[in-house]
Short mmCIF file of C-alpha atoms in Angstrom, two decimals:
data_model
loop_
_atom_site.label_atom_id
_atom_site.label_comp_id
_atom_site.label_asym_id
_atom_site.label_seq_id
_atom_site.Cartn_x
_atom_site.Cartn_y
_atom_site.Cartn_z
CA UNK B 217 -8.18 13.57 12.87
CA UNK B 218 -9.29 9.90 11.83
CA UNK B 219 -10.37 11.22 8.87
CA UNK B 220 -7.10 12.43 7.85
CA UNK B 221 -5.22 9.31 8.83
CA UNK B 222 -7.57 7.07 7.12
CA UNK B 223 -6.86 9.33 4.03
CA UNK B 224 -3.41 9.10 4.10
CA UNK B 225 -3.57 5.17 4.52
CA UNK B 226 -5.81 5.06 2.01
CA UNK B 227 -3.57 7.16 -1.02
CA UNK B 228 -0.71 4.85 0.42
CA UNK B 229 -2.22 2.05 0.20
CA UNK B 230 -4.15 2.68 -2.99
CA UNK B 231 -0.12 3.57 -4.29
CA UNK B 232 1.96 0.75 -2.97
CA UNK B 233 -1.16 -1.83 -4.37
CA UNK B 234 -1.24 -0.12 -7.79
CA UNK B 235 2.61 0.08 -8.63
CA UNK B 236 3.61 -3.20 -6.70
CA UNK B 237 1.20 -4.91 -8.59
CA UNK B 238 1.89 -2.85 -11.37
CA UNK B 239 5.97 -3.74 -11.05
CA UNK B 240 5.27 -7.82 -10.41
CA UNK B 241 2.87 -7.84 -13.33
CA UNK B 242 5.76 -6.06 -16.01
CA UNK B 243 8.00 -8.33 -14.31
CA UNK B 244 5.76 -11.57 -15.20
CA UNK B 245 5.23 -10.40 -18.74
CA UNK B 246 8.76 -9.78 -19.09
CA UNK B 247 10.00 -12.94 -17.53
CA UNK B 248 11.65 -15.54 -20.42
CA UNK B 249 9.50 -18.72 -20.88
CA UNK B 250 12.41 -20.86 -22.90
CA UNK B 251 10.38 -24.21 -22.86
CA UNK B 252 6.46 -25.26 -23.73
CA UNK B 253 6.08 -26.50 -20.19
CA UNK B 254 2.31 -26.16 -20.77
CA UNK B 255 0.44 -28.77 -18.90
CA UNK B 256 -1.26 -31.54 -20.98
CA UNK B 257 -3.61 -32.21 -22.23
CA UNK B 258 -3.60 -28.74 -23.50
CA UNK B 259 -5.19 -26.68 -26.40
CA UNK B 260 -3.60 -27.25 -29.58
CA UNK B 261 -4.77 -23.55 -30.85
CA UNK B 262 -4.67 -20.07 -29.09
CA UNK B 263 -8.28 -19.99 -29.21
CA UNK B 264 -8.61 -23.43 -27.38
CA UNK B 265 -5.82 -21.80 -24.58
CA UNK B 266 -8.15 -18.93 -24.31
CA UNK B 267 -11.64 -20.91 -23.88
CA UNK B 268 -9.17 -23.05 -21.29
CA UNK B 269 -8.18 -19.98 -19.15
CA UNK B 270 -11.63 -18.88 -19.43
CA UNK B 271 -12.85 -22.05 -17.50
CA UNK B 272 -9.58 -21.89 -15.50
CA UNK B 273 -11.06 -18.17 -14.07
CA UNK B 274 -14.19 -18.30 -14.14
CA UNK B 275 -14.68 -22.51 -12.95
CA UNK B 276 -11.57 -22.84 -11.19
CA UNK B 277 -11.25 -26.02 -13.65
CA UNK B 278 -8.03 -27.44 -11.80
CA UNK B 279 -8.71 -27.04 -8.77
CA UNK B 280 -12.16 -28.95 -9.19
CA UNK B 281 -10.03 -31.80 -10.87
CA UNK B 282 -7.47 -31.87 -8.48
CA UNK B 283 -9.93 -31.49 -4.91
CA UNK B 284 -13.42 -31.11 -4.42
CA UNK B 285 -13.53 -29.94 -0.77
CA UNK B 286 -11.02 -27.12 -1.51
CA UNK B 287 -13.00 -26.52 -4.85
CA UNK B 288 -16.18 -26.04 -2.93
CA UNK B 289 -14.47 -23.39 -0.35
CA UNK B 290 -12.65 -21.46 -2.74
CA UNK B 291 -15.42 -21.07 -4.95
CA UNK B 292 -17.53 -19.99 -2.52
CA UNK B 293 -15.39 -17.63 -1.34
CA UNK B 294 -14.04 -16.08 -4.32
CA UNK B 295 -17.79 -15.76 -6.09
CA UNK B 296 -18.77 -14.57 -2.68
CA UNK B 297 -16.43 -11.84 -2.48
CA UNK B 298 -16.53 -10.70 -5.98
CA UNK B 299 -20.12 -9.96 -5.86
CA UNK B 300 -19.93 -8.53 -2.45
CA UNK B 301 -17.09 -6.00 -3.89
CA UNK B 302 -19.09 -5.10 -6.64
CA UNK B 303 -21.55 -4.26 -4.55
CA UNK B 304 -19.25 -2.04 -2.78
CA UNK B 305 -19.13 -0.05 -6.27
CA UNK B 306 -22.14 2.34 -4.95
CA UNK B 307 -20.15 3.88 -2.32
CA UNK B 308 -17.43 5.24 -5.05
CA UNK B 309 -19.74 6.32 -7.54
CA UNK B 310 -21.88 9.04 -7.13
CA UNK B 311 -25.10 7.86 -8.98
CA UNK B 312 -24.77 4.35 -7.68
CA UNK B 313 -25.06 2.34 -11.57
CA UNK B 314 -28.23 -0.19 -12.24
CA UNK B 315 -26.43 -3.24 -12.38
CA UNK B 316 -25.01 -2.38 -8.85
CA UNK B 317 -28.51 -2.03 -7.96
CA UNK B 318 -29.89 -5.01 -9.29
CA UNK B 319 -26.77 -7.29 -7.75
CA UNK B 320 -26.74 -5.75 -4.25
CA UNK B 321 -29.47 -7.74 -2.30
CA UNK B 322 -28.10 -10.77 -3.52
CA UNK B 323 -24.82 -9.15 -2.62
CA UNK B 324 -25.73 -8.54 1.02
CA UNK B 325 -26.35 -12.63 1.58
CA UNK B 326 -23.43 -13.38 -0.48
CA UNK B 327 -21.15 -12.05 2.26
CA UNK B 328 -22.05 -15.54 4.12
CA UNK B 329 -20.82 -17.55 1.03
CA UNK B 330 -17.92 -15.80 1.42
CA UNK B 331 -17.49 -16.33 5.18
CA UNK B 332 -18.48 -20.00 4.76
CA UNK B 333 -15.46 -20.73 2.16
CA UNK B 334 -12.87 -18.77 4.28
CA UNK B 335 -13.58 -20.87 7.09
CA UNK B 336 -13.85 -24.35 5.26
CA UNK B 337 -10.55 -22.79 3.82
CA UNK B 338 -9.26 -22.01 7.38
CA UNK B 339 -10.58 -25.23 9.17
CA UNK B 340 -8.56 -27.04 6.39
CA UNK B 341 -5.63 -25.55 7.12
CA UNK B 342 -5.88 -25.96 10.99
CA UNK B 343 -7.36 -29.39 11.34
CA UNK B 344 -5.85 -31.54 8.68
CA UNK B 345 -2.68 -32.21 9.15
CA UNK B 346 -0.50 -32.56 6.40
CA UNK B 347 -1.72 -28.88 5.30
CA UNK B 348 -0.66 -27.55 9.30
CA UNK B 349 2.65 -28.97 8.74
CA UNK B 350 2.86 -26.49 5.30
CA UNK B 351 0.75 -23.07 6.37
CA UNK B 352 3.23 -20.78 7.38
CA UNK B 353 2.17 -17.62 9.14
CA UNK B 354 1.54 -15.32 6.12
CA UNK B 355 -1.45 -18.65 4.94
CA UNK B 356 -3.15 -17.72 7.94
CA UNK B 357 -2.72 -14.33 8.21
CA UNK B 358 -4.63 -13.99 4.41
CA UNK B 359 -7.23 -16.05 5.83
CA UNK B 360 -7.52 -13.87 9.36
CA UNK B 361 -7.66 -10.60 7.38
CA UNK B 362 -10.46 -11.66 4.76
CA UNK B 363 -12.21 -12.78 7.65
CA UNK B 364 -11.84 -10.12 9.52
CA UNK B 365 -12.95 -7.97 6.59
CA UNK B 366 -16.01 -10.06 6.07
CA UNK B 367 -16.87 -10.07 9.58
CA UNK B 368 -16.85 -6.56 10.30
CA UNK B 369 -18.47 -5.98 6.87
CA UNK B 370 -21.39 -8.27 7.59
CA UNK B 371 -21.83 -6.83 11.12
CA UNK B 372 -22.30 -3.51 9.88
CA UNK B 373 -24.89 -4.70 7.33
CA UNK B 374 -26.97 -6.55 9.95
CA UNK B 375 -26.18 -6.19 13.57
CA UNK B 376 -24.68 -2.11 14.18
CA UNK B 377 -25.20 -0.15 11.03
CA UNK B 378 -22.79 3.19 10.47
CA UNK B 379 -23.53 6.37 8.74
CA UNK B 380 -23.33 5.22 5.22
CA UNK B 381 -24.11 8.55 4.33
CA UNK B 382 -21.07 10.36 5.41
CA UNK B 383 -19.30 6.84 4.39
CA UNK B 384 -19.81 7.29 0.71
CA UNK B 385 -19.13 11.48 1.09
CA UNK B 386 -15.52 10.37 2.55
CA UNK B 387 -15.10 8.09 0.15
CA UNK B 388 -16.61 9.85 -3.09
CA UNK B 389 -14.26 13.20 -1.66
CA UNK B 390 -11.19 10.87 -1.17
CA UNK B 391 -11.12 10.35 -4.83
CA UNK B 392 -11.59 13.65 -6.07
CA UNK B 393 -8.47 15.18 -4.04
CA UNK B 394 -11.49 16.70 -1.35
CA UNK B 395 -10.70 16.21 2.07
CA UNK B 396 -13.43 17.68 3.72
CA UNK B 397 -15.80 15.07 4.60
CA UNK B 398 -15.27 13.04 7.93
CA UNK B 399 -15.40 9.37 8.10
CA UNK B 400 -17.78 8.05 10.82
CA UNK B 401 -16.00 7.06 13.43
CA UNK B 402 -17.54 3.64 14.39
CA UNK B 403 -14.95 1.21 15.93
CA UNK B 404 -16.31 -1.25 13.41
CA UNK B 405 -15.74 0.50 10.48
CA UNK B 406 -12.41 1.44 11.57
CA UNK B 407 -11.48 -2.03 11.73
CA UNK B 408 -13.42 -2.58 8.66
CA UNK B 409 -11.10 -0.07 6.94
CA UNK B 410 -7.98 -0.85 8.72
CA UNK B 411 -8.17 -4.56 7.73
CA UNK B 412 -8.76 -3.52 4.31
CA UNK B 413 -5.43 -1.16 4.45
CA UNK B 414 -3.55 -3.53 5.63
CA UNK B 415 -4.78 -6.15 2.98
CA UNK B 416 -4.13 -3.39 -0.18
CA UNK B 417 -0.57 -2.62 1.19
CA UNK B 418 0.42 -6.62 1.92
CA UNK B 419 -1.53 -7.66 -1.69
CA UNK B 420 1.80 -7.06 -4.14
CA UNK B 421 4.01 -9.26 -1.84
CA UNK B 422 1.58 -11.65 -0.97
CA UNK B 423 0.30 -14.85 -2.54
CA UNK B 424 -2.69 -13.22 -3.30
CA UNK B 425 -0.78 -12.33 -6.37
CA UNK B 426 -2.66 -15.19 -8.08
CA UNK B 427 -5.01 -12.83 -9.41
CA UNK B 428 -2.88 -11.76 -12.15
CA UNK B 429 -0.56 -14.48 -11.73
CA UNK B 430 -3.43 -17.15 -13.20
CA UNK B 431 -2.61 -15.42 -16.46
CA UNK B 432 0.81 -15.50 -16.19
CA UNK B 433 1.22 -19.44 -15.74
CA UNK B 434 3.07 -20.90 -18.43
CA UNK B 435 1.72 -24.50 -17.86
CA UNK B 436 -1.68 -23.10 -18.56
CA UNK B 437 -1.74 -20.07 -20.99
CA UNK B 438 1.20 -21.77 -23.32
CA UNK B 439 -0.52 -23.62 -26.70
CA UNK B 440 0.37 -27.30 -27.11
CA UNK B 441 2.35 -27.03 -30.36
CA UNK B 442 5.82 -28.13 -29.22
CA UNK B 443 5.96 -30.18 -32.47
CA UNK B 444 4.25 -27.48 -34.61
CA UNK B 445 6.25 -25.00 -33.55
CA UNK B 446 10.00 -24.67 -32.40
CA UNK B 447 10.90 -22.56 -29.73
CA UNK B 448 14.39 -20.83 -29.62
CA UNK B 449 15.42 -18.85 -27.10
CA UNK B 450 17.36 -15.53 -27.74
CA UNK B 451 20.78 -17.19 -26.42
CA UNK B 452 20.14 -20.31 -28.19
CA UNK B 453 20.36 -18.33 -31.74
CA UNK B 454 24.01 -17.50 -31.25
CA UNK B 455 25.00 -21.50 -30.72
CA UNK B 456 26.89 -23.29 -33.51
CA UNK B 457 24.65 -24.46 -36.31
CA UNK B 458 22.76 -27.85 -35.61
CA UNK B 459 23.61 -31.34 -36.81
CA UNK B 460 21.89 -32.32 -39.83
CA UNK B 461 18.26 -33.09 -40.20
CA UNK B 462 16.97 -30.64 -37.71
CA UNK B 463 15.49 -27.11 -38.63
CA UNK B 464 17.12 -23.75 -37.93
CA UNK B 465 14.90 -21.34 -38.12
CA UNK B 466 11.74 -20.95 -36.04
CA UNK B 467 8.54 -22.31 -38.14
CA UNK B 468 5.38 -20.46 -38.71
CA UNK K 58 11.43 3.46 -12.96
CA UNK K 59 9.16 3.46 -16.48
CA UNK K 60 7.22 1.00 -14.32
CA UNK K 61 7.16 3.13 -11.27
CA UNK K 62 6.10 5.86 -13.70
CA UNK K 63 3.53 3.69 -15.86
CA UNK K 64 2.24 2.86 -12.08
CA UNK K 65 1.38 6.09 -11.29
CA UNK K 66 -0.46 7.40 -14.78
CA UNK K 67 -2.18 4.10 -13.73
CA UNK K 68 -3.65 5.39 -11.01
CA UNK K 69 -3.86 8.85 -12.06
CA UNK K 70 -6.46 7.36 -14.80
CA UNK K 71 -8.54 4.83 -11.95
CA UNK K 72 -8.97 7.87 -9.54
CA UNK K 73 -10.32 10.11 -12.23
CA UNK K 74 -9.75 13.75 -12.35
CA UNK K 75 -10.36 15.91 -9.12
CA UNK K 76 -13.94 17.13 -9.65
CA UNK K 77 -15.16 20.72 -7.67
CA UNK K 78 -16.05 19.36 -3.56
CA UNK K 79 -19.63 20.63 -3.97
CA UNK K 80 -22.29 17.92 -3.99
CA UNK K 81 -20.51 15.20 -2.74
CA UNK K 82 -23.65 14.32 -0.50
CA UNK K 83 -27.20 14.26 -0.89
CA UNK K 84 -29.42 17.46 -0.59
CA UNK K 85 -31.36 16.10 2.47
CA UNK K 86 -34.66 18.27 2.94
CA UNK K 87 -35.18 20.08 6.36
CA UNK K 88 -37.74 18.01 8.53
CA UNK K 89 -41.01 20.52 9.82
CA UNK K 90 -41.25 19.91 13.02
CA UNK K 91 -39.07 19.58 15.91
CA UNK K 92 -35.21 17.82 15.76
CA UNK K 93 -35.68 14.06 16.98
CA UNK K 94 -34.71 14.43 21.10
CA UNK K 95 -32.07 11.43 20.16
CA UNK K 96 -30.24 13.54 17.50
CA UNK K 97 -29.86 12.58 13.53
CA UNK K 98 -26.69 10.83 14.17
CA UNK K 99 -29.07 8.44 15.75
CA UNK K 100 -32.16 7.77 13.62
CA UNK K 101 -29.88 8.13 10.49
CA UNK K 102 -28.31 5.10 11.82
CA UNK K 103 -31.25 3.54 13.52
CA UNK K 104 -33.94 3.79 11.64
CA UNK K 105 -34.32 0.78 9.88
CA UNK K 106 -34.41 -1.29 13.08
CA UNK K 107 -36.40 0.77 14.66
CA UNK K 108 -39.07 0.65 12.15
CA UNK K 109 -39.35 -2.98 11.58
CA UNK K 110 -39.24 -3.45 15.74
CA UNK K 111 -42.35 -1.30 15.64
CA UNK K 112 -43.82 -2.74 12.55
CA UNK K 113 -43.56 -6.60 14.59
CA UNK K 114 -44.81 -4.98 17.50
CA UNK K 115 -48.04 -3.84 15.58
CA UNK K 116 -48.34 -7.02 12.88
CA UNK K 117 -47.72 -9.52 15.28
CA UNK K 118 -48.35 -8.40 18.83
CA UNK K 119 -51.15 -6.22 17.81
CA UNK K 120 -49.71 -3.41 19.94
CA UNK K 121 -50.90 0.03 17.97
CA UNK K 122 -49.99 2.54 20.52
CA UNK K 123 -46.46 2.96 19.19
CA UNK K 124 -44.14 5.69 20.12
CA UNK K 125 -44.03 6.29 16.28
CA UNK K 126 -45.21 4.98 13.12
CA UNK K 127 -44.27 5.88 9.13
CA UNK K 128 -47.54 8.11 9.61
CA UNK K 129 -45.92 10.69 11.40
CA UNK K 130 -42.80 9.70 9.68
CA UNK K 131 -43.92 11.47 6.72
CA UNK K 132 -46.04 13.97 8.19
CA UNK K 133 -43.09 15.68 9.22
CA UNK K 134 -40.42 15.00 6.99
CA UNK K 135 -42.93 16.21 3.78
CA UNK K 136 -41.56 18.26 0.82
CA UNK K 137 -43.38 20.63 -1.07
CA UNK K 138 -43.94 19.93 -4.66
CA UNK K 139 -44.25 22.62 -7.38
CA UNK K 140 -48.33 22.30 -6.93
CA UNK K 141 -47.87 23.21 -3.21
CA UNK K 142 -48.87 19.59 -2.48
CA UNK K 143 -46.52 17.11 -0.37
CA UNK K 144 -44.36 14.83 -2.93
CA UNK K 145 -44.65 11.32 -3.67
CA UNK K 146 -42.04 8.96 -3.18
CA UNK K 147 -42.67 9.02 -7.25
CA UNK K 148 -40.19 12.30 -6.82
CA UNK K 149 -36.51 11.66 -6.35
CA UNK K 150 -36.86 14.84 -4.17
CA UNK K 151 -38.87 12.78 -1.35
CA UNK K 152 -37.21 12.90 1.99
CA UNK K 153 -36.69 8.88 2.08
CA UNK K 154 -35.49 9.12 -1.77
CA UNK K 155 -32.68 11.45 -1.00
CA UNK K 156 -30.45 9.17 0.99
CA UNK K 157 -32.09 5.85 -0.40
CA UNK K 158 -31.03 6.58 -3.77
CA UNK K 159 -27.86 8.18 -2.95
CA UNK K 160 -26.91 4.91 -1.29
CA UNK K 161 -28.43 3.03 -3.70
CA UNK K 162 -30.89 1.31 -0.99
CA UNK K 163 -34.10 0.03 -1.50
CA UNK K 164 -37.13 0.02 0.49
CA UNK K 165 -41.11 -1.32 0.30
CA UNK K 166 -42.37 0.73 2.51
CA UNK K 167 -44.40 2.70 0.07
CA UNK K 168 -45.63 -0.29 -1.74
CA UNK K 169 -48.14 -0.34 1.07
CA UNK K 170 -47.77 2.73 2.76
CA UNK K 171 -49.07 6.06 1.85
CA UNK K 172 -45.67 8.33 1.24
CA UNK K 173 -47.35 11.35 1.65
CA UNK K 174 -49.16 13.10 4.75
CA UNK K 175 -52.66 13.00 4.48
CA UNK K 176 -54.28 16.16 4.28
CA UNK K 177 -56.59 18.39 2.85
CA UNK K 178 -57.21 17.01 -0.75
CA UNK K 179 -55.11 14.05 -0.09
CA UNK K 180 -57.39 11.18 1.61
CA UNK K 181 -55.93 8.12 2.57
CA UNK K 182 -55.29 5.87 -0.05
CA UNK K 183 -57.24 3.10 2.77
CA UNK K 184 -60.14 3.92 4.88
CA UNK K 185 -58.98 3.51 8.91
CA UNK K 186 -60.38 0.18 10.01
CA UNK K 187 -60.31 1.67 13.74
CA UNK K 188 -58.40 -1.51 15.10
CA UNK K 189 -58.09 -1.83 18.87
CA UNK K 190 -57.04 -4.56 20.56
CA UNK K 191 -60.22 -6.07 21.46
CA UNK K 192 -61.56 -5.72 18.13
CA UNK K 193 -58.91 -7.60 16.98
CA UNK K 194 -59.71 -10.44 19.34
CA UNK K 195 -62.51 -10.74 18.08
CA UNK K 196 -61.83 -10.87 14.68
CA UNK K 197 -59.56 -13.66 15.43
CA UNK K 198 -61.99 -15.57 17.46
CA UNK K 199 -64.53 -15.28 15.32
CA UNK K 200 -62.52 -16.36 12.20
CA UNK K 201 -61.00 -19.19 14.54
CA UNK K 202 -64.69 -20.63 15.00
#
């Protein structure tokens, strides 16, 4: 009975994450940029805008310049929870793959980075005031789930374990269409799960749309050539022609 | 609608395509001797802890009479190999290896421990230093002198 309603949250969940994000991501790339509003200084050269977005993701370059407390949390956090997910990567494949192997002790402490930078992230927004007065609801909520998720996580890998076993059957049979395995029913992992529902179905209207938004952000992935380079938008091409001395057509 | 549609063959593609249900889980080897009174729900669960409770118990309280120990651990959960001798946990087919590599979870027991039951052919890989509790006491008086 669980079993089968954990299934069917899970193929809705999976569905509404994949085409929501799917839809807002078509709707980014499709959305008109008329002006270089990239931030400066900024890359002259695609390649520089590339090695730029590459520190952008991968040192969360801004944010360091721009606070060092939130910097510290975040990255914490967000290294935190990438290796712990990865990690998660031998439950859904059946011959668990060496790198998964090698990363998943380091994995199973990293789940306290991650904890640590939610809650630096969540003391923030609850005991300095100026970012109370801006959290709405939906800031903490984001912060309550991933906690939540961490929490129950990290219980279950050191305080009550569950039946990994028959987790990684469910799982593995979820994706191939097979229904036959039952999920452990461990109040913990129900939470566990049910957190991480809720999180997949909320993620497309959430502000956790960052993830592909980052690459997405005109006043980062835009090269600095204003000069170089003249941009015309398509309605601008049907205006009368320009006074003397500047160029109509679109250079290089 | 294209993007509702692109969506889907999206995640058509991530979920891969169904495969037959067989072998989902791992081909756990029948133990010898008689089911564990607290059921395999249980030790599949609890094993772990209960193992390293009785390993501090025995390393640092010097208690040896244990209810059990990885001894009888793999005494009873042995496989037959094809030269009618109990596997190693060399083979993937060893009754730890089953799970542990299906979960992708690794263990040191072995490193120190012998995996297999000793028997016949098979001596211990160390000779039994007889340990009790007072000769233990000694031993640490005497190297406390």
């Amino acid at each position: 009975m669980i079993s089968t309603v954990y299934a069917v949250l899970f193929y809705l969940a999976t569905f509404l994450m994949v085409a929501g994000v799917g839809m807002k991501v078509f709707k980014y790339a499709t959305t008109p940029v008329p002006l270089n509003i990239v931030v400066s200084p900024a890359p002259r050269t695609k390649r520089g805008v590339v090695f730029r977005m590459f520190r952008e993701v991968i040192f969360f370059e801004s944010l360091f310049k721009s606070n060092k407390w939130i910097w510290l949390f975040g990255y914490l956090f967000h290294w935190g929870m990438l290796i712990v997910l990865l990690r998660h990567f031998r439950y859904f494949t059946l011959n668990t793959w060496w790198w998964v192997e090698i990363i998943s002790p380091i994995g199973k402490l990293m789940a306290f980075a991650m904890l640590a930078g939610l809650l630096g992230l969540w003391a923030r927004r609850i005991f300095q005031e100026r970012i109370r007065y801006i959290s709405n609801p939906s800031d903490h909520l984001m912060l309550a789930l991933l906690v939540g998720i961490a929490g129950s996580g990290t219980m279950m890998s050191y305080v009550t374990h569950t039946d990994i076993i028959n987790v990684k059957a469910y799982f593995l049979g979820l994706m191939r269409f097979d229904l036959s395995h039952t999920l452990p029913a461990d109040p913990i992992l129900m939470a566990h799960l049910g957190m991480v529902v809720i999180l997949m179905i909320i993620f497309p209207i959430s502000k956790l749309l960052h993830v592909p938004g980052v690459f997405f952000a005109p006043s980062r992935t835009l090269v600095d050539n204003a000069r170089e380079k003249r941009r015309v938008s398509k309605w601008a091409r049907n205006l009368p022609p320009l006074p003397e001395g500047i160029p109509a057509k679109e250079e290089g | 609608m294209k993007t509702l549609l692109v969506s889907v063959l999206m995640m058509a593609a991530l979920m891969g395509a169904p495969v037959l249900a067989e072998g989902l889980l791992p081909n756990i080897p029948a133990a010898l001797g008689e089911p564990h009174p607290e059921g395999n729900e249980f030790w599949r669960v609890n094993h772990p802890a209960i193992l390293s409770h009785d390993r501090d118990l025995t390393v640092l309280d010097g208690i040896r009479d244990i209810d059990g120990s990885i001894k009888t651990c793999v005494a009873c959960h042995a496989v037959e190999g094809p030269d009618a001798a109990p596997l190693t946990v060399a083979s993937p087919e060893h009754a730890c290896r089953t799970c542990h590599d299906y979960t992708a979870v690794k263990i040191d027991c072995f490193q120190c421990h012998n995996s297999r039951p000793e028997a016949g052919d098979w001596p211990a890989v160390l000779p039994s230093l007889g340990g009790t509790p007072e000769s233990l006491h000694a031993y640490l008086e005497r190297i406390s002198q």
